[in-house]
């Protein structure tokens, strides 16, 4: 290398490649274009790439207008050709990190690192953003980049880790406003990574090493997983004691310090909460022979929620002298998160499967979700008075803001609201049992 890695040329436009153009990678790419980088958005998914090239965004957080502006700048190129990685200054890896049989599957990170290795040159900076167990950047990414490039990590080229905090559908905390935790494998890497993100976000939070940054992300998601499990368990027991859990959480939330509200629901979904804590417990077990008791309990409680909701509906229909078998149940919302079309790992799936196995005729209404794994099994319907009135039960799983709650509250014969969304329930004389919550 000529001189030191800190001599990355900051004059003019730098070439950034973002490997993976999904929920995480696409916002990074679009924001970097706005900040003046020349960006290649690389993905193996040809359909995604051709959609992006045609100006069609596949995620809610990036509008077609934002994408069109990025394309029109001439500095955003969606690509499926590895040759387009040639000559990059900075690379961000944002590929999936799922579980395979309960263990981390980092094969996508491995293959992305292998690929980038052959294009890594003197002075390059490579940053991993995928959520993963502590040690991945150091033990998996760096050696593969070294093997592919024949160069030395931390000396000839730089390596960092920065966890993504994207919150799909959140209109207050976007990519730019959300502080970004940044780390590097050594001082030079940290400086370069902070410099890069300093051009994209308002606040950069440097931490001392890549393991600290990797664990930060797992702490954030495990914290949510555990706290949601706590209120889910409380909700089940509070109901048995005839206590309104929603009122309790609202009351506790008036404490101005030391309390943060979490809410019960039909289970956790997305690829963060059901997945990330297992990266943590797997690493504890592998390295220390230790069991993460909190993760285990949270998994147990949260994974049981779809089954619990199915039993509650069974009870509600039973009170109406109906069996689940043969009943029409309308499920409102199958996305794991409101106001998004993301149905990955959604708790709606085990819940619907349970109702189907009991013989229910399940129909689904979700204005956001286009690709759903049970689409061949359940019918997607529009919502109107007749549809609601002809159902035996209506089950609110995802409380998208755009659902017509007035209509639902008026005509659903029996509504199970897992989100406590129908707080101003219309008066339905002669029927005080039409609405149930968790
Ligand atoms: N979605 C979120 O809200 C979120 C938030 C924080 C962190 N994360 C983490 O970020 C990472 C990416 O998640 P995502 O939601 O963006 O996933 P995603 O599935 O939406 O996108 C990942 C993309 O990577 C592509 N890909 C896979 N292997 C590739 C390779 N070798 N080369 C090029 N492209 C490849 C896939 O085709 C896909 O388009 C995961 O580790 C996830 O846990 C996600």
CSV table of C-alpha atoms and ligand atoms in Angstrom, one decimal:
chain,number,residue,atom,x,y,z
A,1,UNK,CA,0.0,0.0,0.0
A,2,UNK,CA,1.3,3.5,-0.8
A,3,UNK,CA,1.4,5.2,2.6
A,4,UNK,CA,-1.3,4.4,5.1
A,5,UNK,CA,-4.8,3.3,4.9
A,6,UNK,CA,-6.0,6.7,6.2
A,7,UNK,CA,-5.0,8.2,2.9
A,8,UNK,CA,-8.2,7.1,1.2
A,9,UNK,CA,-8.9,9.8,-1.3
A,10,UNK,CA,-11.8,11.9,0.0
A,11,UNK,CA,-11.6,14.4,-2.9
A,12,UNK,CA,-14.2,14.0,-5.5
A,13,UNK,CA,-16.8,11.2,-5.6
A,14,UNK,CA,-15.9,7.9,-3.9
A,15,UNK,CA,-17.2,4.6,-5.1
A,16,UNK,CA,-19.4,2.8,-2.6
A,17,UNK,CA,-20.7,-0.7,-3.2
A,18,UNK,CA,-23.6,-1.9,-1.1
A,19,UNK,CA,-23.8,-5.7,-1.2
A,20,UNK,CA,-27.4,-6.6,-0.6
A,21,UNK,CA,-30.2,-4.3,-1.7
A,22,UNK,CA,-32.9,-5.3,0.8
A,23,UNK,CA,-34.5,-3.5,3.8
A,24,UNK,CA,-31.0,-2.5,5.1
A,25,UNK,CA,-28.9,-2.1,2.0
A,26,UNK,CA,-31.2,0.0,-0.2
A,27,UNK,CA,-31.6,2.8,2.3
A,28,UNK,CA,-27.9,2.9,2.8
A,29,UNK,CA,-27.4,3.1,-1.0
A,30,UNK,CA,-30.0,5.9,-1.5
A,31,UNK,CA,-28.7,8.0,1.4
A,32,UNK,CA,-25.1,7.6,0.1
A,33,UNK,CA,-26.2,8.9,-3.3
A,34,UNK,CA,-27.7,11.9,-1.6
A,35,UNK,CA,-24.4,12.4,0.3
A,36,UNK,CA,-22.5,12.5,-3.0
A,37,UNK,CA,-21.1,9.0,-3.4
A,38,UNK,CA,-21.1,7.0,-6.6
A,39,UNK,CA,-23.0,3.9,-5.6
A,40,UNK,CA,-23.3,0.4,-6.9
A,41,UNK,CA,-26.2,-1.4,-5.3
A,42,UNK,CA,-25.2,-5.0,-5.8
A,43,UNK,CA,-27.6,-8.0,-5.3
A,44,UNK,CA,-27.8,-11.5,-6.5
A,45,UNK,CA,-31.6,-11.3,-6.9
A,46,UNK,CA,-32.1,-10.4,-10.6
A,47,UNK,CA,-35.7,-9.5,-10.1
A,48,UNK,CA,-34.9,-7.0,-7.4
A,49,UNK,CA,-32.2,-5.4,-9.5
A,50,UNK,CA,-34.3,-5.1,-12.6
A,51,UNK,CA,-37.2,-3.6,-10.5
A,52,UNK,CA,-34.8,-1.1,-8.9
A,53,UNK,CA,-33.3,-0.2,-12.3
A,54,UNK,CA,-36.9,0.4,-13.6
A,55,UNK,CA,-37.5,2.7,-10.6
A,56,UNK,CA,-39.6,0.3,-8.5
A,57,UNK,CA,-38.7,0.2,-4.9
A,58,UNK,CA,-39.6,-3.0,-3.0
A,59,UNK,CA,-39.5,-1.5,0.5
A,60,UNK,CA,-41.7,1.1,2.1
A,61,UNK,CA,-38.9,3.2,3.5
A,62,UNK,CA,-37.7,4.2,0.1
A,63,UNK,CA,-40.3,5.7,-2.1
A,64,UNK,CA,-40.3,5.4,-5.9
A,65,UNK,CA,-39.7,9.1,-6.0
A,66,UNK,CA,-36.5,8.8,-3.8
A,67,UNK,CA,-35.4,5.9,-6.0
A,68,UNK,CA,-36.1,7.9,-9.2
A,69,UNK,CA,-34.0,10.8,-7.8
A,70,UNK,CA,-31.1,8.4,-7.0
A,71,UNK,CA,-31.2,6.9,-10.5
A,72,UNK,CA,-31.6,10.4,-12.2
A,73,UNK,CA,-28.4,11.6,-10.4
A,74,UNK,CA,-26.5,9.1,-12.5
A,75,UNK,CA,-24.7,8.0,-9.3
A,76,UNK,CA,-26.8,5.0,-8.4
A,77,UNK,CA,-26.4,1.8,-10.3
A,78,UNK,CA,-28.3,-1.3,-9.3
A,79,UNK,CA,-26.3,-4.3,-10.5
A,80,UNK,CA,-26.1,-8.0,-10.4
A,81,UNK,CA,-22.7,-8.1,-12.2
A,82,UNK,CA,-19.7,-8.7,-9.9
A,83,UNK,CA,-17.5,-6.7,-12.3
A,84,UNK,CA,-19.3,-3.6,-11.1
A,85,UNK,CA,-17.6,-4.0,-7.8
A,86,UNK,CA,-14.2,-3.2,-9.4
A,87,UNK,CA,-12.4,-0.3,-8.0
A,88,UNK,CA,-14.6,0.3,-4.9
A,89,UNK,CA,-13.3,2.6,-2.2
A,90,UNK,CA,-15.9,1.6,0.4
A,91,UNK,CA,-18.1,-1.5,0.6
A,92,UNK,CA,-21.0,-2.2,2.9
A,93,UNK,CA,-22.2,-5.7,3.4
A,94,UNK,CA,-26.0,-6.0,4.2
A,95,UNK,CA,-26.9,-9.6,3.4
A,96,UNK,CA,-29.2,-11.8,5.4
A,97,UNK,CA,-28.2,-13.6,8.6
A,98,UNK,CA,-30.9,-16.1,9.2
A,99,UNK,CA,-31.0,-19.2,11.5
A,100,UNK,CA,-30.7,-22.7,10.1
A,101,UNK,CA,-31.9,-25.3,12.5
A,102,UNK,CA,-31.5,-22.9,15.4
A,103,UNK,CA,-27.9,-22.0,14.6
A,104,UNK,CA,-26.6,-18.8,12.9
A,105,UNK,CA,-26.4,-19.2,9.1
A,106,UNK,CA,-23.6,-16.8,8.1
A,107,UNK,CA,-23.2,-18.3,4.6
A,108,UNK,CA,-24.4,-15.1,3.0
A,109,UNK,CA,-21.8,-13.1,4.9
A,110,UNK,CA,-19.2,-15.6,3.9
A,111,UNK,CA,-20.0,-15.5,0.2
A,112,UNK,CA,-20.3,-11.7,0.2
A,113,UNK,CA,-16.9,-11.5,1.8
A,114,UNK,CA,-15.4,-14.0,-0.6
A,115,UNK,CA,-16.7,-12.0,-3.5
A,116,UNK,CA,-15.6,-8.6,-2.2
A,117,UNK,CA,-12.1,-10.1,-1.4
A,118,UNK,CA,-11.3,-10.4,-5.1
A,119,UNK,CA,-12.1,-6.7,-5.6
A,120,UNK,CA,-10.5,-5.3,-2.4
A,121,UNK,CA,-7.5,-3.2,-3.1
A,122,UNK,CA,-5.0,-1.0,-1.2
A,123,UNK,CA,-6.9,1.5,0.9
A,124,UNK,CA,-10.4,-0.1,0.6
A,125,UNK,CA,-12.7,0.1,3.5
A,126,UNK,CA,-15.2,-2.8,4.1
A,127,UNK,CA,-18.0,-2.5,6.6
A,128,UNK,CA,-20.3,-5.3,7.7
A,129,UNK,CA,-23.8,-4.2,8.7
A,130,UNK,CA,-25.6,-7.5,8.9
A,131,UNK,CA,-26.7,-8.5,12.4
A,132,UNK,CA,-24.5,-11.2,13.7
A,133,UNK,CA,-22.7,-12.8,16.7
A,134,UNK,CA,-19.7,-11.0,18.3
A,135,UNK,CA,-16.5,-12.0,16.5
A,136,UNK,CA,-17.9,-12.4,13.0
A,137,UNK,CA,-16.2,-9.3,11.5
A,138,UNK,CA,-12.8,-10.4,12.9
A,139,UNK,CA,-13.1,-14.1,12.5
A,140,UNK,CA,-15.1,-14.5,9.3
A,141,UNK,CA,-15.1,-11.3,7.2
A,142,UNK,CA,-11.5,-10.1,7.6
A,143,UNK,CA,-9.8,-13.5,6.8
A,144,UNK,CA,-11.9,-14.0,3.7
A,145,UNK,CA,-11.1,-10.5,2.5
A,146,UNK,CA,-7.5,-11.2,3.1
A,147,UNK,CA,-7.6,-14.5,1.3
A,148,UNK,CA,-9.4,-13.0,-1.7
A,149,UNK,CA,-7.2,-9.9,-2.0
A,150,UNK,CA,-3.8,-11.2,-0.9
A,151,UNK,CA,-3.6,-8.1,1.3
A,152,UNK,CA,-3.5,-7.5,5.1
A,153,UNK,CA,-6.6,-6.4,6.9
A,154,UNK,CA,-6.0,-3.3,9.1
A,155,UNK,CA,-2.9,-2.6,7.3
A,156,UNK,CA,-3.4,-2.6,3.5
A,157,UNK,CA,-7.2,-2.2,3.7
A,158,UNK,CA,-9.6,-1.4,6.6
A,159,UNK,CA,-12.5,-3.3,8.1
A,160,UNK,CA,-15.4,-2.1,10.3
A,161,UNK,CA,-18.7,-3.1,11.7
A,162,UNK,CA,-21.8,-0.9,12.1
A,163,UNK,CA,-25.1,-2.4,13.1
A,164,UNK,CA,-28.2,-1.2,11.3
A,165,UNK,CA,-31.0,0.3,13.3
A,166,UNK,CA,-33.5,0.7,10.6
A,167,UNK,CA,-37.1,0.6,11.8
A,168,UNK,CA,-39.3,0.0,8.8
A,169,UNK,CA,-42.3,2.2,8.7
A,170,UNK,CA,-41.0,4.6,11.4
A,171,UNK,CA,-41.6,8.1,10.1
A,172,UNK,CA,-39.9,9.9,12.9
A,173,UNK,CA,-36.6,8.1,13.2
A,174,UNK,CA,-35.2,7.7,9.7
A,175,UNK,CA,-31.8,6.6,8.5
A,176,UNK,CA,-30.3,10.0,8.9
A,177,UNK,CA,-31.7,11.0,12.4
A,178,UNK,CA,-30.9,7.7,14.1
A,179,UNK,CA,-27.5,7.6,15.8
A,180,UNK,CA,-25.2,5.1,14.2
A,181,UNK,CA,-22.9,2.9,16.3
A,182,UNK,CA,-19.6,2.5,14.4
A,183,UNK,CA,-16.5,0.4,15.0
A,184,UNK,CA,-13.3,-0.6,13.3
A,185,UNK,CA,-10.8,-3.5,13.7
A,186,UNK,CA,-8.1,-0.9,14.6
A,187,UNK,CA,-7.8,2.9,15.0
A,188,UNK,CA,-7.4,3.6,11.3
A,189,UNK,CA,-10.4,1.5,10.4
A,190,UNK,CA,-12.5,3.2,13.1
A,191,UNK,CA,-11.5,6.6,11.8
A,192,UNK,CA,-12.3,5.8,8.2
A,193,UNK,CA,-15.7,4.2,9.1
A,194,UNK,CA,-16.7,7.2,11.3
A,195,UNK,CA,-15.7,9.5,8.5
A,196,UNK,CA,-17.9,7.5,6.1
A,197,UNK,CA,-21.0,7.4,8.3
A,198,UNK,CA,-20.4,11.0,9.4
A,199,UNK,CA,-21.4,11.9,5.8
A,200,UNK,CA,-24.6,9.9,6.0
A,201,UNK,CA,-26.1,10.4,9.4
A,202,UNK,CA,-26.4,13.2,12.0
A,203,UNK,CA,-24.8,11.3,14.9
A,204,UNK,CA,-22.0,8.8,14.8
A,205,UNK,CA,-21.3,6.8,18.0
A,206,UNK,CA,-17.8,5.2,17.9
A,207,UNK,CA,-17.2,2.2,20.0
A,208,UNK,CA,-13.8,0.6,20.8
A,209,UNK,CA,-14.0,-2.6,18.8
A,210,UNK,CA,-16.1,-4.6,16.3
A,211,UNK,CA,-17.2,-7.1,19.0
A,212,UNK,CA,-18.6,-4.3,21.1
A,213,UNK,CA,-20.6,-3.0,18.1
A,214,UNK,CA,-21.8,-6.5,17.2
A,215,UNK,CA,-23.0,-7.1,20.8
A,216,UNK,CA,-24.7,-3.7,20.9
A,217,UNK,CA,-27.1,-4.8,18.2
A,218,UNK,CA,-27.8,-8.1,19.9
A,219,UNK,CA,-28.4,-6.3,23.2
A,220,UNK,CA,-30.9,-3.9,21.6
A,221,UNK,CA,-32.9,-6.7,20.0
A,222,UNK,CA,-32.7,-9.1,23.0
A,223,UNK,CA,-33.8,-6.3,25.3
A,224,UNK,CA,-37.0,-6.0,23.2
A,225,UNK,CA,-37.5,-9.7,22.9
A,226,UNK,CA,-37.3,-10.2,26.7
A,227,UNK,CA,-39.5,-7.2,27.6
A,228,UNK,CA,-42.2,-8.2,25.1
A,229,UNK,CA,-42.1,-11.7,26.6
A,230,UNK,CA,-42.5,-10.2,30.0
A,231,UNK,CA,-45.7,-8.3,29.1
A,232,UNK,CA,-47.0,-11.3,27.1
A,233,UNK,CA,-46.7,-13.4,30.2
A,234,UNK,CA,-48.2,-10.7,32.4
A,235,UNK,CA,-51.1,-10.3,29.9
A,236,UNK,CA,-52.0,-14.0,30.2
A,237,UNK,CA,-51.9,-14.1,34.0
A,238,UNK,CA,-53.5,-10.6,34.4
A,239,UNK,CA,-56.4,-11.8,32.4
A,240,UNK,CA,-56.8,-14.9,34.6
A,241,UNK,CA,-56.9,-12.5,37.5
A,242,UNK,CA,-59.4,-10.2,35.7
A,243,UNK,CA,-57.0,-7.3,35.5
A,244,UNK,CA,-56.8,-5.1,32.4
A,245,UNK,CA,-53.1,-5.3,31.3
A,246,UNK,CA,-53.4,-2.4,28.9
A,247,UNK,CA,-54.6,-0.1,31.7
A,248,UNK,CA,-51.7,-1.3,33.9
A,249,UNK,CA,-49.1,-0.6,31.2
A,250,UNK,CA,-50.6,2.9,30.5
A,251,UNK,CA,-50.5,3.6,34.2
A,252,UNK,CA,-46.9,2.4,34.6
A,253,UNK,CA,-46.0,4.5,31.6
A,254,UNK,CA,-46.8,7.7,33.5
A,255,UNK,CA,-43.6,7.1,35.6
A,256,UNK,CA,-41.2,9.6,34.1
A,257,UNK,CA,-38.1,7.5,34.8
A,258,UNK,CA,-37.0,3.9,34.9
A,259,UNK,CA,-39.9,2.5,32.9
A,260,UNK,CA,-40.4,2.0,29.2
A,261,UNK,CA,-43.7,0.5,27.9
A,262,UNK,CA,-43.8,-2.7,25.8
A,263,UNK,CA,-47.1,-4.2,24.7
A,264,UNK,CA,-48.4,-7.7,24.5
A,265,UNK,CA,-49.3,-9.1,21.1
A,266,UNK,CA,-49.9,-12.3,19.1
A,267,UNK,CA,-46.2,-13.1,19.0
A,268,UNK,CA,-43.0,-11.6,17.6
A,269,UNK,CA,-42.0,-11.6,14.0
A,270,UNK,CA,-39.7,-10.1,11.4
A,271,UNK,CA,-36.2,-11.5,11.1
A,272,UNK,CA,-34.9,-9.6,14.1
A,273,UNK,CA,-36.6,-10.7,17.3
A,274,UNK,CA,-37.2,-14.3,16.4
A,275,UNK,CA,-33.7,-14.6,15.1
A,276,UNK,CA,-31.1,-12.3,16.7
A,277,UNK,CA,-31.3,-13.4,20.3
A,278,UNK,CA,-30.4,-16.9,19.1
A,279,UNK,CA,-27.2,-15.5,17.7
A,280,UNK,CA,-26.4,-14.4,21.2
A,281,UNK,CA,-27.3,-17.6,23.0
A,282,UNK,CA,-25.6,-19.7,20.4
A,283,UNK,CA,-22.3,-17.8,20.9
A,284,UNK,CA,-22.6,-18.0,24.7
A,285,UNK,CA,-23.1,-21.8,24.4
A,286,UNK,CA,-20.4,-22.3,21.8
A,287,UNK,CA,-17.7,-20.2,23.5
A,288,UNK,CA,-18.6,-20.4,27.2
A,289,UNK,CA,-20.8,-23.5,27.6
A,290,UNK,CA,-23.3,-21.1,29.1
A,291,UNK,CA,-27.1,-21.0,28.6
A,292,UNK,CA,-28.8,-17.6,28.1
A,293,UNK,CA,-31.8,-18.2,30.3
A,294,UNK,CA,-33.4,-14.9,29.4
A,295,UNK,CA,-33.4,-15.7,25.7
A,296,UNK,CA,-34.7,-19.2,26.3
A,297,UNK,CA,-37.6,-18.0,28.4
A,298,UNK,CA,-38.4,-15.1,26.0
A,299,UNK,CA,-38.4,-17.6,23.1
A,300,UNK,CA,-40.8,-19.9,25.0
A,301,UNK,CA,-43.2,-17.2,26.0
A,302,UNK,CA,-43.3,-15.3,22.7
A,303,UNK,CA,-43.5,-18.5,20.6
A,304,UNK,CA,-46.5,-19.7,22.5
A,305,UNK,CA,-48.5,-16.5,21.9
A,306,UNK,CA,-50.0,-17.6,18.5
A,307,UNK,CA,-51.3,-20.8,20.1
A,308,UNK,CA,-52.6,-18.8,23.1
A,309,UNK,CA,-54.5,-16.5,20.8
A,310,UNK,CA,-56.0,-19.4,18.8
A,311,UNK,CA,-57.2,-20.9,22.1
A,312,UNK,CA,-58.8,-17.6,23.1
A,313,UNK,CA,-60.7,-17.5,19.8
A,314,UNK,CA,-61.7,-21.1,20.3
A,315,UNK,CA,-63.1,-20.0,23.7
A,316,UNK,CA,-64.9,-17.0,22.2
A,317,UNK,CA,-66.6,-19.0,19.5
A,318,UNK,CA,-67.5,-21.7,22.0
A,319,UNK,CA,-69.3,-19.0,24.1
A,320,UNK,CA,-71.3,-18.4,20.9
A,321,UNK,CA,-72.0,-22.1,20.6
A,322,UNK,CA,-69.8,-22.4,17.6
A,323,UNK,CA,-66.9,-24.7,16.8
A,324,UNK,CA,-63.8,-23.3,15.1
A,325,UNK,CA,-64.4,-26.2,12.7
A,326,UNK,CA,-66.4,-24.6,9.8
A,327,UNK,CA,-66.3,-21.1,11.2
A,328,UNK,CA,-65.2,-18.2,8.9
A,329,UNK,CA,-62.4,-16.3,10.6
A,330,UNK,CA,-61.1,-13.0,9.0
A,331,UNK,CA,-57.6,-12.2,9.9
A,332,UNK,CA,-56.8,-8.5,9.7
A,333,UNK,CA,-53.1,-7.9,9.0
A,334,UNK,CA,-50.5,-10.6,8.4
A,335,UNK,CA,-47.4,-8.3,8.4
A,336,UNK,CA,-45.3,-8.7,11.5
A,337,UNK,CA,-45.2,-5.0,11.9
A,338,UNK,CA,-47.9,-2.4,11.3
A,339,UNK,CA,-47.8,-0.1,8.3
A,340,UNK,CA,-45.4,-2.4,6.5
A,341,UNK,CA,-45.7,-5.2,4.0
A,342,UNK,CA,-43.1,-7.4,5.7
A,343,UNK,CA,-44.5,-10.8,6.6
A,344,UNK,CA,-41.2,-12.5,7.3
A,345,UNK,CA,-41.5,-14.8,10.4
A,346,UNK,CA,-44.8,-13.2,11.1
A,347,UNK,CA,-46.7,-14.7,14.1
A,348,UNK,CA,-49.8,-14.5,11.8
A,349,UNK,CA,-48.5,-17.7,10.1
A,350,UNK,CA,-48.5,-20.1,13.1
A,351,UNK,CA,-51.7,-18.6,14.3
A,352,UNK,CA,-53.5,-19.1,10.9
A,353,UNK,CA,-52.0,-22.6,10.6
A,354,UNK,CA,-53.4,-23.4,14.0
A,355,UNK,CA,-56.9,-22.1,13.1
A,356,UNK,CA,-56.7,-24.0,9.8
A,357,UNK,CA,-55.8,-27.2,11.6
A,358,UNK,CA,-58.8,-26.8,13.8
A,359,UNK,CA,-61.0,-26.6,10.6
A,360,UNK,CA,-61.5,-22.9,10.3
A,361,UNK,CA,-62.1,-21.2,6.9
A,362,UNK,CA,-59.5,-18.4,7.2
A,363,UNK,CA,-59.6,-15.3,5.0
A,364,UNK,CA,-57.0,-12.5,5.2
A,365,UNK,CA,-57.2,-8.8,4.7
A,366,UNK,CA,-53.9,-6.9,4.5
A,367,UNK,CA,-53.5,-3.9,2.3
A,368,UNK,CA,-49.7,-4.0,2.4
A,369,UNK,CA,-48.6,-7.6,2.1
A,370,UNK,CA,-48.1,-8.9,-1.4
A,371,UNK,CA,-45.9,-11.9,-0.9
A,372,UNK,CA,-47.2,-14.2,1.8
A,373,UNK,CA,-46.2,-17.8,2.3
A,374,UNK,CA,-49.8,-18.9,2.9
A,375,UNK,CA,-51.2,-17.1,-0.1
A,376,UNK,CA,-52.0,-20.4,-1.8
A,377,UNK,CA,-53.9,-21.7,1.3
A,378,UNK,CA,-55.9,-18.7,2.4
A,379,UNK,CA,-58.0,-16.2,0.4
A,380,UNK,CA,-57.0,-12.5,0.4
A,381,UNK,CA,-60.2,-10.4,0.6
A,382,UNK,CA,-61.3,-6.8,0.6
A,383,UNK,CA,-63.2,-5.5,3.6
A,384,UNK,CA,-66.8,-4.3,3.6
A,385,UNK,CA,-69.8,-4.5,5.8
A,386,UNK,CA,-71.1,-7.7,4.1
A,387,UNK,CA,-67.8,-9.5,4.5
A,388,UNK,CA,-67.5,-8.6,8.1
A,389,UNK,CA,-71.1,-9.5,9.0
A,390,UNK,CA,-70.8,-12.9,7.4
A,391,UNK,CA,-67.7,-13.8,9.4
A,392,UNK,CA,-67.9,-15.8,12.7
A,393,UNK,CA,-64.9,-14.1,14.1
A,394,UNK,CA,-62.6,-11.2,13.1
A,395,UNK,CA,-59.0,-11.3,14.4
A,396,UNK,CA,-56.9,-8.2,14.4
A,397,UNK,CA,-53.3,-9.3,14.2
A,398,UNK,CA,-51.6,-6.2,12.7
A,399,UNK,CA,-53.1,-2.8,13.4
A,400,UNK,CA,-52.2,-1.0,10.2
A,401,UNK,CA,-53.2,2.6,10.6
A,402,UNK,CA,-55.1,2.5,7.3
A,403,UNK,CA,-57.6,-0.2,8.4
A,404,UNK,CA,-61.2,1.1,8.7
A,405,UNK,CA,-61.6,0.6,12.5
A,406,UNK,CA,-65.0,2.4,12.5
A,407,UNK,CA,-66.3,-0.2,10.0
A,408,UNK,CA,-64.7,-3.1,11.8
A,409,UNK,CA,-65.9,-2.0,15.2
A,410,UNK,CA,-69.4,-1.6,13.9
A,411,UNK,CA,-69.9,-4.8,11.9
A,412,UNK,CA,-67.5,-7.5,13.2
A,413,UNK,CA,-69.8,-9.9,15.0
A,414,UNK,CA,-67.0,-11.0,17.3
A,415,UNK,CA,-63.7,-9.2,17.2
A,416,UNK,CA,-60.5,-10.4,18.9
A,417,UNK,CA,-58.2,-7.4,19.0
A,418,UNK,CA,-54.7,-8.5,19.9
A,419,UNK,CA,-53.4,-4.9,19.8
A,420,UNK,CA,-56.0,-3.1,21.9
A,421,UNK,CA,-56.6,-0.9,18.9
A,422,UNK,CA,-60.4,-0.6,19.3
A,423,UNK,CA,-60.3,1.5,22.4
A,424,UNK,CA,-63.3,3.7,21.5
A,425,UNK,CA,-65.6,0.7,21.0
A,426,UNK,CA,-69.0,1.7,19.5
A,427,UNK,CA,-71.9,1.0,21.8
A,428,UNK,CA,-73.6,-2.2,20.6
A,429,UNK,CA,-76.8,-2.6,22.7
A,430,UNK,CA,-77.6,-6.1,23.7
A,431,UNK,CA,-74.0,-7.4,22.9
A,432,UNK,CA,-71.3,-6.6,25.5
A,433,UNK,CA,-69.3,-9.6,24.5
A,434,UNK,CA,-68.4,-8.7,20.9
A,435,UNK,CA,-64.9,-7.4,21.7
A,436,UNK,CA,-62.0,-9.2,23.3
A,437,UNK,CA,-58.4,-8.1,23.8
A,438,UNK,CA,-55.3,-9.9,25.1
B,1,LIG,N1,-34.8,-5.3,8.0
B,1,LIG,C1,-34.5,-4.8,9.2
B,1,LIG,O1,-35.3,-4.1,9.8
B,1,LIG,C2,-33.1,-4.9,9.8
B,1,LIG,C3,-32.7,-4.1,10.8
B,1,LIG,C4,-31.5,-4.2,11.3
B,1,LIG,C5,-30.6,-5.2,10.9
B,1,LIG,N2,-31.0,-6.0,9.9
B,1,LIG,C6,-30.0,-7.0,9.5
B,1,LIG,O2,-29.5,-6.6,8.2
B,1,LIG,C7,-29.2,-7.7,7.4
B,1,LIG,C8,-29.9,-7.7,6.1
B,1,LIG,O3,-31.3,-7.7,6.4
B,1,LIG,P1,-32.4,-7.2,5.3
B,1,LIG,O4,-33.6,-7.0,6.1
B,1,LIG,O5,-31.8,-6.1,4.5
B,1,LIG,O6,-32.4,-8.5,4.4
B,1,LIG,P2,-33.1,-8.6,2.9
B,1,LIG,O7,-33.4,-10.0,2.7
B,1,LIG,O8,-34.2,-7.6,2.8
B,1,LIG,O9,-32.0,-8.2,1.9
B,1,LIG,C9,-30.8,-8.9,1.8
B,1,LIG,C10,-30.4,-8.9,0.3
B,1,LIG,O10,-29.1,-9.5,0.2
B,1,LIG,C11,-29.1,-10.2,-1.0
B,1,LIG,N3,-28.0,-11.1,-1.0
B,1,LIG,C12,-27.9,-12.3,-0.3
B,1,LIG,N4,-26.6,-12.8,-0.5
B,1,LIG,C13,-26.0,-11.9,-1.3
B,1,LIG,C14,-24.7,-11.9,-1.9
B,1,LIG,N5,-23.8,-12.8,-1.6
B,1,LIG,N6,-24.4,-10.8,-2.7
B,1,LIG,C15,-25.3,-9.9,-3.0
B,1,LIG,N7,-26.5,-9.9,-2.5
B,1,LIG,C16,-26.9,-10.9,-1.6
B,1,LIG,C17,-30.5,-10.8,-1.1
B,1,LIG,O11,-30.8,-11.2,-2.4
B,1,LIG,C18,-31.4,-9.7,-0.5
B,1,LIG,O12,-31.9,-8.9,-1.5
B,1,LIG,C19,-29.5,-9.0,8.3
B,1,LIG,O13,-28.4,-9.4,9.0
B,1,LIG,C20,-30.5,-8.4,9.2
B,1,LIG,O14,-30.6,-9.1,10.4
B,1,LIG,C21,-32.2,-5.9,9.3
